[in-house]
Amino acid sequence: MAETRDWLFSNCTACPSIICCYTYNVNILGWDAYRIARRRHLPYRAFLGYVEQEEPDSTSFRLQVDGPPYMLTLLKRAAGARPEGWPCAWLLDLPGDVHRCGLYEERPLVCRIYPGALYEGVAQFRRETVCPWPVYDIGKIDLRRWKGALLDNRVEKDIYEAVLAIWNARVFAADDRPHSLDELFRFLLNVYHRTEAFRPTSPAQWRRVRSEWSRLLDVQGSPLLLAPNDPAEAALRDESHAALWRLAAGIRQTLRELAP
Amino acid sequence: MTPSSPSLLAADSLAPPPPYEEPPRPVPDARSGAAASEEPVNGVAFGVATLDKDALCGSCREHRCCYSFTVELTVDDVGRIASALGLSPEVFVAYHEVETTERSFLLHPAGPRYRLMVESHPTLQLSQEESTGEDATEASDPAPAAEPQRACTFLLRLPGGEHRCGLGSIRPAICDLFPVSRQGGLLQLYEGPGCVRSWSLHELDYARELARAEAYAAVLARHEAFLQDWNGRVCAGKGDAAYPFDFFLDALINWYVDERERSAAE
């Protein structure tokens, strides 16, 4: 099972602080929530919460028209706080003051890529993180897998933005009624459930789709936002892009059905 | 779920939230949810749907079995968990004295025999309220352990009251198998205190459970092979001093890695 070990593990397990699991509100994506709920057999409300944002961004959601923007997060545990904050609800406290993530393979993408980011297609370590610097050494990690996670994150974030855009439109269309968090959960669950069938079935196919999706984001924008009859869309129908086209078209169709 | 902002709380109270719907369970493969045929044949409706065992266990909110039982570990379990999580085995492995020679090891030729277990949590216990739930009213069922029921060290208690295994898919093989076990080639289901559910083999995918049980038997055979090797080492020991448990764990990890190399070479 050593091959499934996380590529950052030699660095993270050596970190004595696990400060990241306390400091951050883990802003997870719709696909993360869906995977965790499915693999751990949990309702969304058992592990998801939200925090109010000062400034809305592309992954903000609203619950009423004039209400504040929120972001979806993993819940925190209401005990054992440190000066940096409350611990993540999934943080395992093992004997001997050893800590590990209790989500393991289902860890959110944002945790998988931490503390990295893609800058113009180049995987780098973010310098502004709370990591006790220098924990990371780019020469010591499996860059191929790490870059893969960065691409996963880029694509899933793009999908999540489109999904939340429809959610927010629904909230704005029903301007006389505040929405509950459970309604958002139901919406997310339905969307990801319905579109799962359009996802690539093999890891190799998914790797191709995420690379191509990321390339499109660089050159002409999200495949989810192309107008019908856009020449770029015709290019997407090209044989070699069949899997990407299938996923993008499936998501767009589902979201069209759910748009207000 | 505790709303973090008072303004939202106020907004929510304007309209009662619609009832929460359980998330639909995706069907991973054909093993669950086979449609029943229209007409019974020979008194039986063929293709009766089987259920996803893990989903059933997901409906047991506090994961009772993670409190009721001490979980036995094998070489495979220890090696897999240690390497996947980058953990030293000492952190999560405990050993209990046992009477039996089955799956037990020595630390001294004349000493007691031990068995490998998952460490239990020092403080987490089922609360009084939880442990005297519905099934505790059956007074004839004493708790399986006389001591307070301590949680497995890997059990996570989520804020909403759901308890979940922090190991996910790398959990010990016996947890995967529970409540099924195999004896004399037959599958049987655990019946007794410590699990809130009454199980029936009819509900489960028989072929899948049988395959799991057989895989577990193979795991146990490998485990026995290691323990035999280890006990031989102890009995042939030169000194009178007992082997430290740490050394046993190092030998275990060595065995696990060698075994993997061997199977990879084949």
mmCIF file of N, CA and C in Angstrom, chain A residues 21-23 76 80-87:
data_model
loop_
_atom_site.group_PDB
_atom_site.id
_atom_site.type_symbol
_atom_site.label_atom_id
_atom_site.label_comp_id
_atom_site.label_asym_id
_atom_site.label_seq_id
_atom_site.Cartn_x
_atom_site.Cartn_y
_atom_site.Cartn_z
ATOM 1 N N CYS A 21 -4.165 22.308 10.139
ATOM 2 C CA CYS A 21 -5.454 21.701 10.470
ATOM 3 C C CYS A 21 -6.204 22.519 11.523
ATOM 4 N N TYR A 22 -5.513 23.439 12.157
ATOM 5 C CA TYR A 22 -6.149 24.327 13.134
ATOM 6 C C TYR A 22 -6.466 25.691 12.539
ATOM 7 N N THR A 23 -5.503 26.203 11.747
ATOM 8 C CA THR A 23 -5.613 27.590 11.300
ATOM 9 C C THR A 23 -6.723 27.799 10.278
ATOM 10 N N LYS A 76 -15.495 22.171 12.084
ATOM 11 C CA LYS A 76 -14.421 22.125 13.082
ATOM 12 C C LYS A 76 -14.928 21.403 14.323
ATOM 13 N N GLY A 80 -10.630 21.378 22.189
ATOM 14 C CA GLY A 80 -9.200 21.253 21.928
ATOM 15 C C GLY A 80 -8.631 22.362 21.065
ATOM 16 N N ALA A 81 -9.151 23.572 21.212
ATOM 17 C CA ALA A 81 -8.647 24.680 20.409
ATOM 18 C C ALA A 81 -7.215 25.030 20.796
ATOM 19 N N ARG A 82 -6.471 25.529 19.814
ATOM 20 C CA ARG A 82 -5.153 26.099 20.073
ATOM 21 C C ARG A 82 -5.242 27.583 19.720
ATOM 22 N N PRO A 83 -4.195 28.320 20.033
ATOM 23 C CA PRO A 83 -4.268 29.757 19.710
ATOM 24 C C PRO A 83 -4.607 30.013 18.247
ATOM 25 N N GLU A 84 -4.220 29.097 17.362
ATOM 26 C CA GLU A 84 -4.465 29.317 15.931
ATOM 27 C C GLU A 84 -5.911 29.046 15.556
ATOM 28 N N GLY A 85 -6.649 28.311 16.384
ATOM 29 C CA GLY A 85 -8.041 28.036 16.049
ATOM 30 C C GLY A 85 -8.476 26.659 16.487
ATOM 31 N N TRP A 86 -9.685 26.280 16.044
ATOM 32 C CA TRP A 86 -10.235 24.973 16.385
ATOM 33 C C TRP A 86 -9.687 23.924 15.442
ATOM 34 N N PRO A 87 -9.553 22.686 15.922
ATOM 35 C CA PRO A 87 -9.056 21.638 15.027
ATOM 36 C C PRO A 87 -10.137 21.189 14.043
#
